[in-house]
Coordinates of C-alpha atoms in Angstrom, one line a residue:
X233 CA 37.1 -11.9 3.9
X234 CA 38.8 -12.7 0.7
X235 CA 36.9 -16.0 0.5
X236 CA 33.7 -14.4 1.1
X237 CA 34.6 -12.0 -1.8
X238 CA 35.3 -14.5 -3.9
X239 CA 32.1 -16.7 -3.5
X240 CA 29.9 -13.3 -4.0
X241 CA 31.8 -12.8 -7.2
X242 CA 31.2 -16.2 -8.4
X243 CA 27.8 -16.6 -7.2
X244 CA 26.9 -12.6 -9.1
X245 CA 28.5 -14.5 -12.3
X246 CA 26.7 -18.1 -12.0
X247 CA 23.2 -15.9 -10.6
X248 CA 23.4 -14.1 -14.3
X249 CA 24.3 -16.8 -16.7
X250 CA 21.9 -19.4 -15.1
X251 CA 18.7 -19.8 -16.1
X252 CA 16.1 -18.8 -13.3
X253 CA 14.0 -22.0 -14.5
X254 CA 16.7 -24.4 -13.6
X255 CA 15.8 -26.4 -10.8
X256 CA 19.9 -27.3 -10.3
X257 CA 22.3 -24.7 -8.5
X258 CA 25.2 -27.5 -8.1
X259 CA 27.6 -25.4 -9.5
X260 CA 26.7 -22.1 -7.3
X261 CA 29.4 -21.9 -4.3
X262 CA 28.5 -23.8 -1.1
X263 CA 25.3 -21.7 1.2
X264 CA 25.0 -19.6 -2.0
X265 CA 22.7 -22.0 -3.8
X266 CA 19.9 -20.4 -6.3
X267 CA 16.5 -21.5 -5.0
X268 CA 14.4 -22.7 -8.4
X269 CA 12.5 -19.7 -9.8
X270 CA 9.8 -19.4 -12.6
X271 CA 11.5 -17.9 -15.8
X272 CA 12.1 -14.0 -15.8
X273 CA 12.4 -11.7 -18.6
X274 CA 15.2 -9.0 -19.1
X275 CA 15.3 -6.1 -16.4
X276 CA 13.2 -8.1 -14.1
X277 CA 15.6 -11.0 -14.0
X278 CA 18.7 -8.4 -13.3
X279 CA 16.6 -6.4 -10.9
X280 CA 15.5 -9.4 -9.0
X281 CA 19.3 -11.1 -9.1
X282 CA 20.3 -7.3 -7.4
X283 CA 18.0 -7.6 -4.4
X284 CA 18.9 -11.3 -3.5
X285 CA 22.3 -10.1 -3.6
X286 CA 22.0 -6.7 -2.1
X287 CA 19.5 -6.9 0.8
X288 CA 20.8 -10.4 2.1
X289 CA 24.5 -11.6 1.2
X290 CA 26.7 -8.0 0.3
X291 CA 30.1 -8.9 1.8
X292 CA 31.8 -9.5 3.9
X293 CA 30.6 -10.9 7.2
X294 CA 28.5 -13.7 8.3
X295 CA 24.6 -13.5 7.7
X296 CA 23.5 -13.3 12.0
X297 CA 21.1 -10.8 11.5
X298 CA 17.5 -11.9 11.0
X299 CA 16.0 -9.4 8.2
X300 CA 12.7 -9.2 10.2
X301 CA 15.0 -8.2 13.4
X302 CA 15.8 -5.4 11.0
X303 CA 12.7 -3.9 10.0
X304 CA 10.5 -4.4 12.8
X305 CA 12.7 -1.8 14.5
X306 CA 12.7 0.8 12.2
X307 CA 8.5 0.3 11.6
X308 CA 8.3 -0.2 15.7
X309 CA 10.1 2.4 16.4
X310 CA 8.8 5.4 14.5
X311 CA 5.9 6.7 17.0
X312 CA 9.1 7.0 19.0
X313 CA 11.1 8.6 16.6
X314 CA 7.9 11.6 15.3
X315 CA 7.6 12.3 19.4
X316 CA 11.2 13.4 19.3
X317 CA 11.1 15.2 16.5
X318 CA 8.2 16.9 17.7
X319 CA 10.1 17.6 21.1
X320 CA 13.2 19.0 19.0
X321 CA 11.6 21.1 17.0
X322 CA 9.0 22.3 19.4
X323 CA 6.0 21.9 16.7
X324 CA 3.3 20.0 18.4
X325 CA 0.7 21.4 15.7
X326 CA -1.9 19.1 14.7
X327 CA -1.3 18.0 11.9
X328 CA 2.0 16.6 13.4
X329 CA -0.1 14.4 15.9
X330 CA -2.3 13.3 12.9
X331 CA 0.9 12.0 11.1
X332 CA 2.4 10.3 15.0
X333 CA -1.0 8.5 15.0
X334 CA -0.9 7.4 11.8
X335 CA 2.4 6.4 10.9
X336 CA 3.3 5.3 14.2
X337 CA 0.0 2.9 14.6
X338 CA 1.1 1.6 11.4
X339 CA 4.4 0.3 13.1
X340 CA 2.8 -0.6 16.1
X341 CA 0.2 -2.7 13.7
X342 CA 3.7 -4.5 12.2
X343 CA 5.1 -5.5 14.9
X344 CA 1.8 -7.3 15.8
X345 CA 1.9 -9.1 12.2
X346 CA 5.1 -10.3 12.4
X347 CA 4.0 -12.0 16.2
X348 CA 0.6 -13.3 14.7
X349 CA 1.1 -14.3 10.9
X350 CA 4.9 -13.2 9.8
X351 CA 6.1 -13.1 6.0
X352 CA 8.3 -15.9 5.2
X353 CA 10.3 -13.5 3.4
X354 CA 11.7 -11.4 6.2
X355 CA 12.7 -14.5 8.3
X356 CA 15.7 -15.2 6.5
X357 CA 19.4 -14.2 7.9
X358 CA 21.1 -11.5 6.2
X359 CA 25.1 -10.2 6.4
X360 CA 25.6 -6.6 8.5
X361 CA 27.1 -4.3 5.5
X362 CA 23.0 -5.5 3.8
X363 CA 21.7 -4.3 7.2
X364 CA 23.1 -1.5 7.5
X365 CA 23.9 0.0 3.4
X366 CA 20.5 -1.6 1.7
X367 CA 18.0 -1.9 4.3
X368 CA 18.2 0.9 6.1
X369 CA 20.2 3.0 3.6
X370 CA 18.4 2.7 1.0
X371 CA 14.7 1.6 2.2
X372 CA 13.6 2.0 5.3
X373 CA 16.2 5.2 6.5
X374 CA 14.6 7.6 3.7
X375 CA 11.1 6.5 4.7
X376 CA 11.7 8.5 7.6
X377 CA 12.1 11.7 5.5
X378 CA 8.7 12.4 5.6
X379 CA 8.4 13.3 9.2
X380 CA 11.4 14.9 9.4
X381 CA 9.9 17.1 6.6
X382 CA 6.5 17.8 8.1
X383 CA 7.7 18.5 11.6
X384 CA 10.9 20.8 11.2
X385 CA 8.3 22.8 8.4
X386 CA 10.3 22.5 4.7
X387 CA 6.8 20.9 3.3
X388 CA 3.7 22.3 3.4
X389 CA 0.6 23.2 6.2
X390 CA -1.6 20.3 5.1
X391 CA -5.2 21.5 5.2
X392 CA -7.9 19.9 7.3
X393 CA -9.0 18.7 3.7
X394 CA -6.1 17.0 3.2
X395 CA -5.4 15.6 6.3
X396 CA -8.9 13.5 5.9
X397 CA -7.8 12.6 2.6
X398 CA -4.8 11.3 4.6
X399 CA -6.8 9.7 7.1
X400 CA -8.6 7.8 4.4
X401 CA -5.9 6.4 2.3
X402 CA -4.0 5.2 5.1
X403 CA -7.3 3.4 6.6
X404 CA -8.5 1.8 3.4
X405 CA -4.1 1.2 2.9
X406 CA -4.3 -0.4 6.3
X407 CA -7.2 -2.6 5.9
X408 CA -5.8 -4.1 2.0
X409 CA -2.3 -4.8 3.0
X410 CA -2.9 -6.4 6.7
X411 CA -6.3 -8.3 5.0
X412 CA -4.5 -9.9 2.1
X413 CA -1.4 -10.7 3.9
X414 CA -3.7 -12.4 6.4
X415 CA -6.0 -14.1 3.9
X416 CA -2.4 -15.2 2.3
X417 CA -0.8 -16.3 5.4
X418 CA -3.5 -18.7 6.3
X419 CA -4.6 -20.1 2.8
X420 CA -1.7 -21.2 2.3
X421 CA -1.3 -22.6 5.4
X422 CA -4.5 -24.8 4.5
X423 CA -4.7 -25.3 0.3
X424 CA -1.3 -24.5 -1.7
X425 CA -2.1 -23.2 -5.6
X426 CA -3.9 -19.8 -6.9
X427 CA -5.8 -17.3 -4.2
X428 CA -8.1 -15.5 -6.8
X429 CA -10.8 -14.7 -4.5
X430 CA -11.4 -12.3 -1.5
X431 CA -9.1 -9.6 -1.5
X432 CA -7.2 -10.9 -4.5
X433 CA -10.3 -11.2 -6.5
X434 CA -9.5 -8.3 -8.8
X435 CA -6.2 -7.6 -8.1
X436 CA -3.5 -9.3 -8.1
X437 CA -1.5 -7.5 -4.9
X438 CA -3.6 -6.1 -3.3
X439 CA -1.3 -6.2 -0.3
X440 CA 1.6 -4.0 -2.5
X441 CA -1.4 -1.3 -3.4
X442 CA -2.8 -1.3 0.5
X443 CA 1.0 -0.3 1.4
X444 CA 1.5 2.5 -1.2
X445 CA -1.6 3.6 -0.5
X446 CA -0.9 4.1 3.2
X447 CA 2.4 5.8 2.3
X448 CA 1.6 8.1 -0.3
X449 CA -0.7 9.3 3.0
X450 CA 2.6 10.1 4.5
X451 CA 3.9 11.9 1.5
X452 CA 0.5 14.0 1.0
X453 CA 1.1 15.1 4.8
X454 CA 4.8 15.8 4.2
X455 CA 4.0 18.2 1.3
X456 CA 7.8 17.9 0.2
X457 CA 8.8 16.3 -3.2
X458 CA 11.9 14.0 -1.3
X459 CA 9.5 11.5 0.0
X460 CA 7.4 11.0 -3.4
X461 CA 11.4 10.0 -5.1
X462 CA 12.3 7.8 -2.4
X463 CA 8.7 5.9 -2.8
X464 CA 9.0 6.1 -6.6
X465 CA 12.4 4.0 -6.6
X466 CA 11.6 1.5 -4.1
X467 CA 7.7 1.2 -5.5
X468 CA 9.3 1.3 -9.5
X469 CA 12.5 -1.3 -8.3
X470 CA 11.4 -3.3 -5.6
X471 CA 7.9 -3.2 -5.4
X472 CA 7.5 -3.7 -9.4
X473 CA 10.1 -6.3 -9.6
X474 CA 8.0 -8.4 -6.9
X475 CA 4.8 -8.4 -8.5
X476 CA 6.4 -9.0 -12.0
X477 CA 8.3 -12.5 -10.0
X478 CA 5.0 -13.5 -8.6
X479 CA 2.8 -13.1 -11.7
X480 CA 5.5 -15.1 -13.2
X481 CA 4.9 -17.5 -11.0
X482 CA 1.5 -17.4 -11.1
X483 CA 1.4 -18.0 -14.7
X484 CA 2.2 -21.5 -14.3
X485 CA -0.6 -22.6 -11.4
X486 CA -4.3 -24.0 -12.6
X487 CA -6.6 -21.1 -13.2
X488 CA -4.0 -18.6 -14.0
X489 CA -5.7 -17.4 -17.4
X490 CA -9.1 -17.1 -16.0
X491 CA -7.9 -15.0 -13.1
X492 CA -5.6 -12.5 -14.9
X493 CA -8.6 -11.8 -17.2
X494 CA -10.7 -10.7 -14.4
X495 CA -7.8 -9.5 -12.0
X496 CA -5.6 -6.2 -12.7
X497 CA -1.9 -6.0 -12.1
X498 CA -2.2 -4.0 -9.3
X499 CA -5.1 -2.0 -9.5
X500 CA -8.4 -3.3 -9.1
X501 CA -10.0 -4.0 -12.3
X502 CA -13.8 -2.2 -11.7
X503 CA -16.6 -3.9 -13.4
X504 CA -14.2 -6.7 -15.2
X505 CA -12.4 -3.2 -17.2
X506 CA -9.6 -1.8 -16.8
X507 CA -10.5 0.9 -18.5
X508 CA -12.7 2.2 -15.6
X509 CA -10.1 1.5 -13.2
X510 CA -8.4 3.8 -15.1
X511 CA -10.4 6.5 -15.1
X512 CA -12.1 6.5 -11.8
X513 CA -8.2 6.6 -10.3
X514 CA -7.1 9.3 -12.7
X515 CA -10.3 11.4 -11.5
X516 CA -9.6 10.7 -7.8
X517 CA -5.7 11.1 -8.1
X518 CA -6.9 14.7 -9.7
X519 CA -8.8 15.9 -6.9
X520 CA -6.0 14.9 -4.5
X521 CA -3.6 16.9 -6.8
X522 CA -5.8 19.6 -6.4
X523 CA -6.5 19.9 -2.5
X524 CA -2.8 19.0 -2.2
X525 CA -1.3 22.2 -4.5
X526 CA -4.0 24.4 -2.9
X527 CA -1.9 24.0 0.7
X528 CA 0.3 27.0 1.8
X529 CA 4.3 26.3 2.2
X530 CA 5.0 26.1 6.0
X531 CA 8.0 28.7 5.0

């Protein structure tokens, strides 16, 4: 355990003094090498450095887990886990069975994506403490919060109006993160370089705006400020920090400057302007507001 301590303290010190450009790690400690990485500017570098620390190699311990192993069974299990609370609580209104069918089709949904066309990213092995403390402590435990909220009643009634608006979100959610990770999965798997076209056309993540979208349909159920905060952090740490890494990246294939002309960060750009985008998702974000405030406390 002291040796394991030791090698996460030298590899924390050599991770931050190293240039993320660098295409050597001979001097990191042995199975803690630095995999070369575009160049990264201030917060992002220190946020990124954090995850790749954090998520996969806190001490001490071996890393035996697979991370997938890890979140396919909190996403596969959450049908499961509404059911109960339903059951416990003895609140079978409908609204509850509109958040089970959504939330819990959405883990069923991962569980088939990770048997047909699985992110690289998750197949790495990671150390128990990361499982358990940064995984599901901090990530994917408080998305549960949610359906705790809705079914024991400390949110709101959501109104049929809102509900829809639910329904919609987490549809057209659905349908951008499961079609880009798709259209990424086998493109690459075919032609390595820039994907600016389909899905990715004009935006560049649209798989990162699919999955907020389908959550923030979870929250707007919920009707309880806790699961807006916990989406805030990990959508303002983790979610930001990856896009800002992979526009970095991106920056330095063919095509990049035609592409992030046309292409918005994560939000569509709508007729080639962002200044549209804007507006048309300030106007639609404002009506959501309002049907959502207009819902009577469930207490």
């Amino acid at each position: 355990t002291q040796s394991t301590w030791g090698d996460f303290l030298h590899w924390i010190g050599f991770a931050m003094a190293e240039k993320q450009t660098s295409a050597s790690s001979s001097s990191a400690p042995a199975g803690w090498q630095l995999s070369p990485k575009p160049q990264l500017s201030g917060i992002t570098s220190i946020v990124q450095t954090f995850f790749e620390v954090a998520a996969a190699k806190l001490p001490p311990g071996p890393r035996f887990i697979k991370q997938s192993w890890v979140i396919d069974f909190q996403k596969g299990t959450t049908g499961i886990y509404v059911l109960f609370l339903m059951w416990y609580f003895q609140n079978y209104a409908m609204h509850n069975w509109v958040y089970f069918a959504l939330h819990g089709t959405y883990g069923f949904l991962w569980i088939l994506k990770g048997q047909t066309f699985p992110d690289p990213k998750w197949e790495g092995y990671i150390t128990l403490p990361s499982a358990i403390f940064v995984n599901i402590g901090m990530v994917l435990g408080p998305y549960w919060f949610a359906a705790y909220l809705l079914v024991s009643g400390q949110g709101h009634i959501p109104s049929p109006q809102l509900q829809a608006i639910a329904i919609i979100l987490h549809t057209v959610g659905v349908c951008l993160m499961f079609g880009a990770d798709i259209q990424k999965f086998y493109t690459l798997q075919y032609r390595k370089g820039l994907i600016s076209e389909g899905l990715f056309k004009y935006t560049r993540n649209p798989n990162y705006l699919g999955e907020m979208m389908l959550y923030s349909a979870y929250a707007l159920l919920a009707g309880h400020w806790l699961p807006w905060f916990v989406y805030a952090y990990v959508w303002g740490l983790l979610f930001w920090n990856n896009m800002a890494v992979k526009d970095a990246s991106l920056k330095r294939k063919d095509g990049w400057k035609e592409y992030s002309a046309r292409s918005g960060f994560l939000l569509p750009k709508i007729n080639g302007s962002s200044t549209v985008t804007y507006i048309v998702t300030a106007s639609i974000l404002l009506y959501i507001y309002t049907v959502y405030s207009a819902c009577p406390k469930a207490k």
